[in-house]
Amino acid sequence: MDIQRKNVGRKKAIKWTITGVILLAAVGGISYALTKLKPAAPSVEMSALWPDQVKRGPMVLEVRGLGTLVPEDTMLITAQADARVQRILVRPGAEVQPDTVIMEMTSPDLETAVLSAQSLWKAAQSDYDNLRVTQEKAALDMKSRLAQVEADYVTAQLQAERDSKLAKDGLVSDIDAKISAQKSAQLKSQLALENERLKIYGAGDEAALDAAKVKVDQMKGEYDLKKSQLEQIQKVRAGFAGTLQALAAPMTDVEEGQKVPVGTALGKVAQRNKLKAQLKIAETQVRDIVIGLPAVIDTRLAGGGSNGLINGSVSRIDPSILNGTVTVDVALKGKLPDGSRPDLSVDGTIQLMKLDDVVYVGRPVFGQQDQTVRLFKIEPDGKYANAVKVASGRSSVSTIEIKSGLNVGDRVILSDMSAYDNYDRIKLN
């Protein structure tokens, strides 16, 4: 006989409910735990990375900049007057001497001005010559009058002496003797006046001639200037031994038939054997550069030094900033490599100072001085690398000082690891 069990269904419901709650809690706990798990370390090919080891010792602080070779001595050829280009005989790139004619120009206005200046000069010269002849004739007339007065005075003096003796002997009246003496005295005074007049007239003649001569020289100078300007535009010469170069912006090279105003740049001559380097240095790195610091310029040319390297020193620092850079001139020492020419692109490294004992490492791709950067430090077994924060100090072209975060002997990855910013650990293959 079957015995009916009471509350069996209720017990089963409770059992299944408890089981479900436990399962749900387990699933939720596992899901929560999974969310807290860090992503698996990604794999990176070691051959594609740039590792370096932290060292202690001397470190040279340097800054680097790109630039070009430019001539130390240049001369800009300009138009001496308004003119029109008739013929261009020499193009940029040619070697020229001071008397090399590079172009010919014409200027009808200047030709007319030369003829006018020549006429004025000749007219002034004629006036001077006429004045000189007139003064010479007047001077001769005055000298002739002086000679006549002097002769009359001598005659009157002799007559006065004669009458004085005759009067003593009673042969001539005293009145006649006095008249002769008075006439002699009068002629003596007149002779003195004529001498003084001739002296003053001579000084006046000299002053008038000097004034006329000044005008002649002035007209001659204006004529010579106009003539020289005409000769310079008719045959434009280099005036300087070197290489004829193209004009840099905003100036442009002139063409045949073009009309140019006075002062227009016609060309530029530079000496190829006297070059200097002009480097563009970032404004954030130029603060420690001073005149006289040693520098090395890499021309990438063979000859004249080891692999085209030329030693030099800082000779000038431009006070202005353009597009975030400052122009620094480097005077070059020694022979230039074969093929060196103006506008040749170069690299330059300027040595700021030498630190004797610092902890340093190769400069990371995005490493800047006095910053905290995130680097991957390679574990001793070389299988993994862990992200660490590193405080940097002073930086150079290829090295950077380590203030904290790394120790001597640690190996770090200097490559661009921005793709792994979300990972604290990577696997190295």
GROMACS .gro file of C-alpha atoms in nm, residues 63-70 277-282 285 296-300 325-330 343-350 397:
model
   35
   63VAL     CA    1   7.200   7.034  -3.012
   64ARG     CA    2   7.144   6.955  -3.376
   65GLY     CA    3   6.991   7.152  -3.659
   66LEU     CA    4   6.945   7.137  -4.033
   67GLY     CA    5   7.075   7.414  -4.252
   68THR     CA    6   7.261   7.516  -4.564
   69LEU     CA    7   7.600   7.643  -4.669
   70VAL     CA    8   7.595   8.014  -4.752
  277ALA     CA    9   7.688   7.710  -4.234
  278GLN     CA   10   7.353   7.854  -4.133
  279LEU     CA   11   7.165   7.617  -3.902
  280LYS     CA   12   6.802   7.631  -3.793
  281ILE     CA   13   6.791   7.547  -3.421
  282ALA     CA   14   6.465   7.500  -3.231
  285GLN     CA   15   6.727   7.450  -2.758
  296VAL     CA   16   8.063   6.989  -3.648
  297ILE     CA   17   7.899   7.026  -3.989
  298ASP     CA   18   7.810   6.716  -4.192
  299THR     CA   19   7.809   6.794  -4.564
  300ARG     CA   20   7.760   6.428  -4.666
  325THR     CA   21   6.359   7.829  -3.504
  326VAL     CA   22   6.660   8.056  -3.461
  327THR     CA   23   6.930   8.093  -3.726
  328VAL     CA   24   7.281   8.018  -3.597
  329ASP     CA   25   7.589   8.086  -3.813
  330VAL     CA   26   7.887   7.849  -3.789
  343ASP     CA   27   7.273   7.633  -5.070
  344LEU     CA   28   7.405   7.279  -5.008
  345SER     CA   29   7.193   7.113  -4.736
  346VAL     CA   30   7.391   7.014  -4.425
  347ASP     CA   31   7.344   6.884  -4.071
  348GLY     CA   32   7.509   7.062  -3.783
  349THR     CA   33   7.584   6.958  -3.425
  350ILE     CA   34   7.681   7.219  -3.165
  397VAL     CA   35   7.112   6.492  -2.955
   0.00000   0.00000   0.00000
